[in-house]
Tab-separated table of C-alpha atoms and ligand atoms in Angstrom:
chain	number	residue	atom	x	y	z
A	1	MET	CA	-6.013	15.648	15.476
A	2	VAL	CA	-5.704	16.798	12.194
A	3	VAL	CA	-4.454	13.895	9.392
A	4	LEU	CA	-3.310	14.954	6.217
A	5	VAL	CA	-3.911	12.790	3.234
A	6	THR	CA	-1.618	12.779	0.337
A	7	GLY	CA	-2.309	10.933	-3.017
A	8	ALA	CA	-6.132	10.823	-2.039
A	9	GLY	CA	-7.581	10.355	-5.286
A	10	GLY	CA	-5.840	6.833	-5.382
A	11	GLN	CA	-7.263	3.572	-4.311
A	12	LEU	CA	-5.563	3.850	-0.951
A	13	GLY	CA	-6.523	7.417	-0.327
A	14	GLN	CA	-10.308	6.840	-1.460
A	15	SER	CA	-10.681	3.869	1.300
A	16	LEU	CA	-9.164	6.444	3.271
A	17	GLN	CA	-11.929	8.789	2.607
A	18	PHE	CA	-14.315	5.997	2.533
A	19	ILE	CA	-13.498	5.446	6.172
A	20	ALA	CA	-13.336	8.851	7.531
A	21	PRO	CA	-16.750	9.429	8.345
A	22	ASN	CA	-16.410	6.751	11.127
A	23	TYR	CA	-13.740	8.881	12.844
A	24	PRO	CA	-15.464	11.775	13.827
A	25	ASP	CA	-12.790	13.076	16.344
A	26	ILE	CA	-10.228	13.278	13.280
A	27	GLN	CA	-9.831	15.938	11.057
A	28	PHE	CA	-8.996	14.695	7.681
A	29	VAL	CA	-7.512	16.996	5.086
A	30	PHE	CA	-7.651	14.890	1.667
A	31	CYS	CA	-5.544	16.631	-0.897
A	32	ASP	CA	-5.084	14.853	-4.615
A	33	SER	CA	-2.565	15.358	-6.989
A	34	SER	CA	-4.043	17.922	-8.208
A	35	THR	CA	-4.550	20.051	-5.063
A	36	LEU	CA	-0.989	18.759	-3.434
A	37	ASP	CA	1.688	17.888	-5.773
A	38	ILE	CA	4.577	15.804	-3.407
A	39	THR	CA	7.065	16.571	-5.691
A	40	ASN	CA	6.894	20.483	-4.618
A	41	LEU	CA	8.474	21.194	-2.017
A	42	ASN	CA	6.790	24.935	-1.415
A	43	ASN	CA	3.742	23.377	-2.124
A	44	VAL	CA	3.919	21.054	0.224
A	45	LYS	CA	5.413	23.557	3.101
A	46	GLN	CA	2.261	25.747	1.959
A	47	LEU	CA	-0.035	23.555	2.911
A	48	PHE	CA	1.742	22.686	5.994
A	49	LYS	CA	1.673	25.758	7.277
A	50	GLN	CA	-1.925	26.670	6.589
A	51	ILE	CA	-3.241	23.230	8.319
A	52	LYS	CA	-0.559	22.324	10.791
A	53	PRO	CA	-1.302	18.547	10.644
A	54	ASN	CA	-0.314	16.180	13.555
A	55	PHE	CA	-0.218	13.215	11.079
A	56	CYS	CA	0.516	12.497	7.195
A	57	ILE	CA	-0.394	9.479	5.424
A	58	ASN	CA	1.670	9.604	2.198
A	59	ALA	CA	-1.210	7.469	-0.282
A	60	ALA	CA	0.606	8.869	-3.049
A	61	ALA	CA	3.201	7.294	-5.020
A	62	TYR	CA	4.008	5.991	-8.595
A	63	THR	CA	2.473	2.903	-8.744
A	64	ALA	CA	2.844	1.509	-12.671
A	65	VAL	CA	4.913	-1.202	-12.114
A	66	ASP	CA	6.093	-2.038	-15.608
A	67	LYS	CA	5.567	1.202	-16.992
A	68	ALA	CA	8.204	2.415	-14.624
A	69	GLU	CA	11.033	0.462	-16.463
A	70	SER	CA	10.619	2.907	-19.435
A	71	GLU	CA	10.046	6.141	-17.336
A	72	PRO	CA	12.705	5.731	-13.926
A	73	GLU	CA	12.727	9.323	-13.504
A	74	LYS	CA	9.155	9.875	-13.035
A	75	ALA	CA	9.162	7.319	-10.625
A	76	TYR	CA	12.007	8.667	-8.702
A	77	LEU	CA	10.508	11.885	-9.036
A	78	ILE	CA	7.508	11.052	-7.230
A	79	ASN	CA	8.516	7.745	-4.810
A	80	VAL	CA	11.643	9.604	-3.622
A	81	VAL	CA	12.025	13.056	-3.987
A	82	GLY	CA	8.268	13.185	-3.195
A	83	ALA	CA	9.123	11.177	-0.013
A	84	LYS	CA	11.812	13.051	0.868
A	85	ASN	CA	10.027	16.571	0.392
A	86	LEU	CA	7.600	15.074	3.174
A	87	ALA	CA	9.789	13.813	5.598
A	88	THR	CA	11.737	17.455	4.983
A	89	VAL	CA	8.022	18.940	6.000
A	90	CYS	CA	7.200	16.615	8.781
A	91	LYS	CA	10.321	17.507	10.295
A	92	GLU	CA	9.932	21.050	9.958
A	93	PHE	CA	6.394	21.121	11.699
A	94	ASP	CA	7.178	17.907	13.807
A	95	THR	CA	4.234	15.672	12.115
A	96	ILE	CA	4.282	12.182	12.099
A	97	LEU	CA	4.670	10.753	8.538
A	98	LEU	CA	3.004	7.108	7.809
A	99	HIS	CA	4.188	6.320	4.722
A	100	ILE	CA	3.315	2.993	2.240
A	101	SER	CA	5.942	0.793	0.833
A	102	THR	CA	5.936	-2.544	-0.748
A	103	ASP	CA	6.325	-6.221	-0.692
A	104	PHE	CA	8.516	-5.422	-4.063
A	105	VAL	CA	11.279	-3.844	-2.160
A	106	PHE	CA	12.163	-8.131	-2.005
A	107	ASP	CA	13.224	-10.160	-4.684
A	108	GLY	CA	11.281	-13.361	-3.798
A	109	THR	CA	13.473	-15.459	-3.066
A	110	LYS	CA	12.593	-16.736	0.395
A	111	LYS	CA	10.642	-19.745	1.367
A	112	THR	CA	8.853	-18.042	4.500
A	113	PRO	CA	6.880	-14.751	5.053
A	114	TYR	CA	9.633	-11.896	4.546
A	115	THR	CA	10.082	-9.937	8.292
A	116	GLU	CA	11.020	-5.950	8.763
A	117	GLU	CA	14.707	-7.447	9.092
A	118	ASP	CA	14.875	-8.822	6.006
A	119	ILE	CA	17.473	-7.376	3.267
A	120	PRO	CA	15.219	-5.907	0.578
A	121	ASN	CA	16.467	-6.788	-2.457
A	122	PRO	CA	14.215	-4.946	-5.623
A	123	GLU	CA	14.006	-6.434	-8.883
A	124	GLY	CA	12.767	-3.387	-10.797
A	125	VAL	CA	13.002	0.244	-10.901
A	126	TYR	CA	9.304	0.809	-8.793
A	127	GLY	CA	10.668	-1.523	-5.819
A	128	GLN	CA	14.090	0.406	-5.915
A	129	THR	CA	12.209	3.459	-6.131
A	130	LYS	CA	10.047	2.346	-3.081
A	131	LEU	CA	13.166	1.268	-0.960
A	132	ASP	CA	15.005	4.483	-1.915
A	133	GLY	CA	11.964	6.333	-0.469
A	134	GLU	CA	12.050	4.623	2.299
A	135	GLN	CA	15.723	5.322	3.181
A	136	ALA	CA	15.111	8.965	2.407
A	137	ILE	CA	12.620	9.129	5.067
A	138	GLN	CA	14.758	7.136	7.597
A	139	GLU	CA	17.443	9.577	7.066
A	140	ILE	CA	15.369	12.681	7.492
A	141	TRP	CA	13.239	12.217	10.202
A	142	HIS	CA	12.755	9.433	12.584
A	143	LYS	CA	8.567	10.003	13.505
A	144	HIS	CA	7.845	7.894	10.672
A	145	PHE	CA	5.683	4.503	9.852
A	146	ILE	CA	6.836	2.763	6.605
A	147	ILE	CA	4.281	0.608	6.323
A	148	ARG	CA	4.945	-2.432	3.753
A	149	THR	CA	2.112	-3.869	2.128
A	150	SER	CA	1.231	-6.681	-0.966
A	151	TRP	CA	-1.224	-7.041	-3.821
A	152	VAL	CA	-3.343	-3.906	-3.224
A	153	TYR	CA	-7.225	-3.988	-4.150
A	154	SER	CA	-10.521	-1.976	-3.276
A	155	GLN	CA	-13.535	-1.023	-5.138
A	156	PHE	CA	-11.582	2.291	-5.828
A	157	GLY	CA	-9.309	2.951	-8.110
A	158	ASN	CA	-7.068	0.620	-10.904
A	159	ASN	CA	-6.044	-2.684	-9.569
A	160	PHE	CA	-6.134	-6.597	-10.415
A	161	MET	CA	-9.515	-7.249	-8.970
A	162	LYS	CA	-11.070	-4.390	-11.226
A	163	THR	CA	-8.773	-5.699	-14.106
A	164	MET	CA	-9.739	-9.230	-13.915
A	165	LEU	CA	-13.605	-7.976	-13.768
A	166	ARG	CA	-13.517	-6.213	-16.919
A	167	LEU	CA	-11.348	-9.136	-18.776
A	168	ALA	CA	-14.343	-11.713	-17.489
A	169	ALA	CA	-16.441	-9.156	-19.916
A	170	GLU	CA	-14.531	-9.107	-22.843
A	171	ARG	CA	-13.322	-12.737	-22.918
A	172	ASP	CA	-14.027	-16.422	-22.469
A	173	LYS	CA	-10.759	-17.286	-21.535
A	174	ILE	CA	-8.395	-15.829	-18.981
A	175	SER	CA	-4.489	-17.072	-18.425
A	176	VAL	CA	-3.579	-16.135	-15.012
A	177	VAL	CA	0.126	-17.028	-13.503
A	178	ASN	CA	0.030	-19.694	-10.702
A	179	ASP	CA	3.739	-19.137	-9.564
A	180	GLN	CA	3.855	-15.892	-8.065
A	181	ILE	CA	3.120	-16.382	-4.070
A	182	GLY	CA	1.719	-13.501	-1.593
A	183	THR	CA	-1.106	-11.772	0.171
A	184	PRO	CA	-3.808	-9.972	-1.347
A	185	THR	CA	-4.630	-6.782	0.733
A	186	ASN	CA	-8.105	-4.747	0.809
A	187	ALA	CA	-6.833	-1.196	0.622
A	188	VAL	CA	-9.717	-0.515	3.509
A	189	ASP	CA	-8.385	-2.813	6.182
A	190	LEU	CA	-4.927	-1.197	5.369
A	191	ALA	CA	-6.225	2.448	5.549
A	192	GLU	CA	-8.144	1.237	9.230
A	193	VAL	CA	-4.834	0.354	10.419
A	194	LEU	CA	-2.816	3.580	9.131
A	195	VAL	CA	-5.935	5.309	10.945
A	196	LYS	CA	-5.786	3.322	14.170
A	197	ILE	CA	-1.638	3.637	14.627
A	198	CYS	CA	-2.737	7.463	14.227
A	199	THR	CA	-4.769	7.284	17.209
A	200	SER	CA	-2.938	5.053	19.193
A	201	ILE	CA	0.085	7.191	18.764
A	202	PHE	CA	-1.719	10.456	18.915
A	203	HIS	CA	-1.812	9.925	23.024
A	204	LEU	CA	1.388	9.306	23.269
A	205	PRO	CA	3.846	11.768	24.364
A	206	SER	CA	6.709	10.524	22.817
A	207	SER	CA	7.037	7.363	21.604
A	208	ASN	CA	9.459	4.629	20.604
A	209	LEU	CA	7.206	2.601	18.202
A	210	PHE	CA	8.471	4.422	14.880
A	211	GLY	CA	10.230	2.526	12.006
A	212	ILE	CA	9.066	-0.231	9.378
A	213	TYR	CA	6.186	-2.607	9.634
A	214	ASN	CA	4.289	-5.029	7.554
A	215	PHE	CA	0.674	-5.030	6.910
A	216	SER	CA	-1.481	-6.918	4.968
A	217	ASN	CA	-4.157	-9.386	5.133
A	218	GLU	CA	-3.799	-12.804	6.874
A	219	GLY	CA	-3.052	-15.848	4.256
A	220	GLN	CA	-1.631	-16.339	0.737
A	221	CYS	CA	-2.598	-17.237	-2.862
A	222	SER	CA	-1.056	-17.198	-5.798
A	223	TRP	CA	-2.659	-14.405	-8.780
A	224	TYR	CA	-4.388	-17.477	-10.315
A	225	PHE	CA	-5.979	-18.565	-7.072
A	226	PHE	CA	-7.013	-14.487	-6.305
A	227	ALA	CA	-8.489	-14.362	-9.655
A	228	LYS	CA	-10.219	-17.770	-9.327
A	229	LYS	CA	-11.727	-16.320	-5.747
A	230	ILE	CA	-12.906	-12.988	-7.352
A	231	PHE	CA	-14.931	-14.477	-10.121
A	232	GLU	CA	-16.466	-17.025	-7.372
A	233	PHE	CA	-17.699	-14.358	-5.343
A	234	ASN	CA	-19.014	-12.365	-8.514
A	235	ASN	CA	-20.817	-15.408	-9.327
A	236	ILE	CA	-18.439	-15.048	-12.957
A	237	LYS	CA	-18.389	-18.554	-14.484
A	238	ILE	CA	-15.004	-18.319	-17.268
A	239	ASN	CA	-12.274	-20.474	-18.123
A	240	LEU	CA	-9.349	-19.437	-16.159
A	241	GLU	CA	-6.014	-21.499	-17.042
A	242	PRO	CA	-3.000	-21.310	-14.609
A	243	ILE	CA	-0.074	-20.468	-16.216
A	244	PRO	CA	3.757	-19.713	-15.149
A	245	THR	CA	5.394	-16.525	-14.725
A	246	THR	CA	7.585	-17.293	-18.062
A	247	SER	CA	4.363	-17.622	-20.038
A	248	PHE	CA	3.830	-13.992	-19.403
A	249	PRO	CA	6.604	-12.022	-19.387
A	250	THR	CA	6.100	-8.429	-18.377
A	251	PRO	CA	8.878	-5.760	-18.111
A	252	ALA	CA	9.707	-5.735	-14.467
A	253	LYS	CA	10.317	-9.074	-12.720
A	254	ARG	CA	7.789	-9.502	-10.019
A	255	PRO	CA	9.093	-11.652	-6.655
A	256	GLY	CA	8.122	-14.854	-6.745
A	257	TYR	CA	7.387	-15.072	-3.045
A	258	SER	CA	6.538	-12.196	-0.727
A	259	VAL	CA	4.109	-13.130	1.869
A	260	LEU	CA	4.681	-10.595	4.749
A	261	ASP	CA	5.056	-11.490	8.413
A	262	LYS	CA	2.830	-9.251	10.390
A	263	SER	CA	4.301	-10.537	13.588
A	264	LYS	CA	5.685	-7.399	14.767
A	265	ILE	CA	2.390	-4.612	13.828
A	266	LYS	CA	0.153	-7.404	15.559
A	267	ASN	CA	2.687	-7.421	18.816
A	268	THR	CA	3.220	-3.424	18.934
A	269	PHE	CA	-0.293	-2.463	18.224
A	270	GLY	CA	-1.964	-4.971	19.954
A	271	PRO	CA	-5.525	-6.546	20.045
A	272	GLU	CA	-6.890	-2.893	18.063
A	273	ILE	CA	-4.978	-4.328	14.911
A	274	SER	CA	-4.105	-8.011	15.465
A	275	GLY	CA	-7.713	-8.779	16.472
A	276	GLY	CA	-8.993	-7.376	13.688
A	277	VAL	CA	-6.651	-8.768	10.661
A	278	LYS	CA	-9.042	-10.337	8.284
A	279	TYR	CA	-8.032	-13.390	5.963
A	280	TRP	CA	-7.960	-12.216	2.248
A	281	GLU	CA	-10.780	-14.200	1.043
A	282	THR	CA	-13.125	-12.949	3.931
A	283	SER	CA	-12.214	-9.325	3.006
A	284	LEU	CA	-12.823	-9.886	-0.911
A	285	ASN	CA	-15.979	-11.646	-0.187
A	286	GLU	CA	-16.824	-8.651	1.748
A	287	ILE	CA	-16.237	-6.065	-0.552
A	288	GLU	CA	-18.955	-4.014	-2.104
A	289	LYS	CA	-19.494	-5.719	-5.155
A	290	GLU	CA	-20.497	-2.542	-8.101
B	301	NAP	N1	-1.544	-1.327	-5.850
B	301	NAP	C1	-0.885	-2.348	-5.153
B	301	NAP	O1	-0.691	-3.133	-5.173
B	301	NAP	C2	0.346	-1.826	-3.947
B	301	NAP	C3	0.802	-2.839	-3.207
B	301	NAP	C4	2.277	-2.638	-2.422
B	301	NAP	C5	2.187	-1.309	-2.071
B	301	NAP	N2	1.320	-0.136	-2.719
B	301	NAP	C6	1.623	1.303	-2.511
B	301	NAP	O2	0.414	2.006	-1.463
B	301	NAP	C7	0.283	2.748	-1.534
B	301	NAP	C8	-0.843	3.340	-2.528
B	301	NAP	O3	-1.370	2.613	-3.507
B	301	NAP	P1	-2.473	2.776	-4.237
B	301	NAP	O4	-2.525	1.276	-4.984
B	301	NAP	O5	-3.898	3.632	-3.774
B	301	NAP	O6	-1.789	3.731	-5.605
B	301	NAP	P2	-2.796	4.483	-6.942
B	301	NAP	O7	-4.145	4.128	-6.747
B	301	NAP	O8	-1.975	4.510	-8.108
B	301	NAP	O9	-2.845	6.000	-6.395
B	301	NAP	C9	-1.492	6.660	-6.280
B	301	NAP	C10	-1.712	8.041	-6.260
B	301	NAP	O10	-0.637	9.043	-5.914
B	301	NAP	C11	-1.003	10.157	-6.715
B	301	NAP	N3	0.260	10.900	-7.226
B	301	NAP	C12	0.924	10.488	-8.427
B	301	NAP	N4	1.838	11.742	-8.362
B	301	NAP	C13	1.438	12.619	-7.216
B	301	NAP	C14	2.206	13.620	-6.731
B	301	NAP	N5	3.348	13.960	-7.698
B	301	NAP	N6	1.759	14.178	-5.874
B	301	NAP	C15	0.392	13.847	-5.363
B	301	NAP	N7	-0.104	12.736	-5.427
B	301	NAP	C16	0.065	12.102	-6.586
B	301	NAP	C17	-1.752	9.211	-7.651
B	301	NAP	O11	-2.778	10.658	-8.491
B	301	NAP	P3	-2.901	10.772	-10.043
B	301	NAP	O12	-3.644	9.749	-10.622
B	301	NAP	O13	-3.590	11.739	-10.081
B	301	NAP	O14	-1.809	10.730	-10.595
B	301	NAP	C18	-2.676	8.628	-7.468
B	301	NAP	O15	-4.195	8.922	-7.197
B	301	NAP	C19	1.265	3.228	-2.477
B	301	NAP	O16	2.853	4.129	-1.855
B	301	NAP	C20	1.923	1.982	-3.235
B	301	NAP	O17	3.563	1.915	-3.637
B	301	NAP	C21	0.635	-0.677	-3.528
């Protein structure tokens, strides 16, 4: 079984590389942006011709949420044209596409966890391009799993946890918003789920399981509470102040509430996945400290 991973240099890509040795039966091909540019259709085709992957996990994306407001063309190129290219080539080579999307496709006005049936209404360029990317894949190639996730962090790459740890080394006091609610997701847990989907599907000659699925760790919190736990688990004493979103204006508006309902992925893939979804605090506490 050959699994191609695009965007292998990002935090999800590196998390997939981290767990790959646990799956000796899978031949992973990891490509970062310098070896495979997903916006270049010929580049993608050439690689597929060479390695003929059974699965393609698209971990490549434009993820700079605020910067996207001032460079929408770049965000569109990577998140929409890139997704389209992968879907087109996956169709040509009968490869199953696993694509990652985001809680930012929602406007956050709901007060209960978002299901896959809820109507998206992104509030910024990043969320819009991720939604457009999802829709492009749905139109082109039915053999896809679109996994929406939230608040991704890991020991790899850039993320909120790393930012908090850096700021704590530079400042005595940190202010963090306390009125946006979501679920932090360890990229390594997400990586495990993606690989488990590949292994479950590989043995099914035909599958009617394709579609959109939510996945995050369990539980929910505010960014403030997330920061509090990051400092607690790293034994860092700091003056941490909860503030409202109105006191921390950003170029892109974020959903006030974006907890994802995981019933569908748990019910579909059973104990393999549902038994292993960790509470966000457990996963955060277990992360390798640098
Ligand atoms: N981070 C979050 O909080 C979060 C939340 C919800 C959903 N997601 C989704 O989860 C997925 C993984 O996110 P992540 O946090 O791992 O992102 P990340 O760390 O920013 O990694 C994205 C990777 O994509 C690569 N890339 C950019 N343009 C490319 C191109 N044209 N061709 C190939 N690779 C390209 C980047 O490489 P360069 O650095 O070399 O450009 C980078 O290594 C994304 O789909 C994201 O939208 C993330």
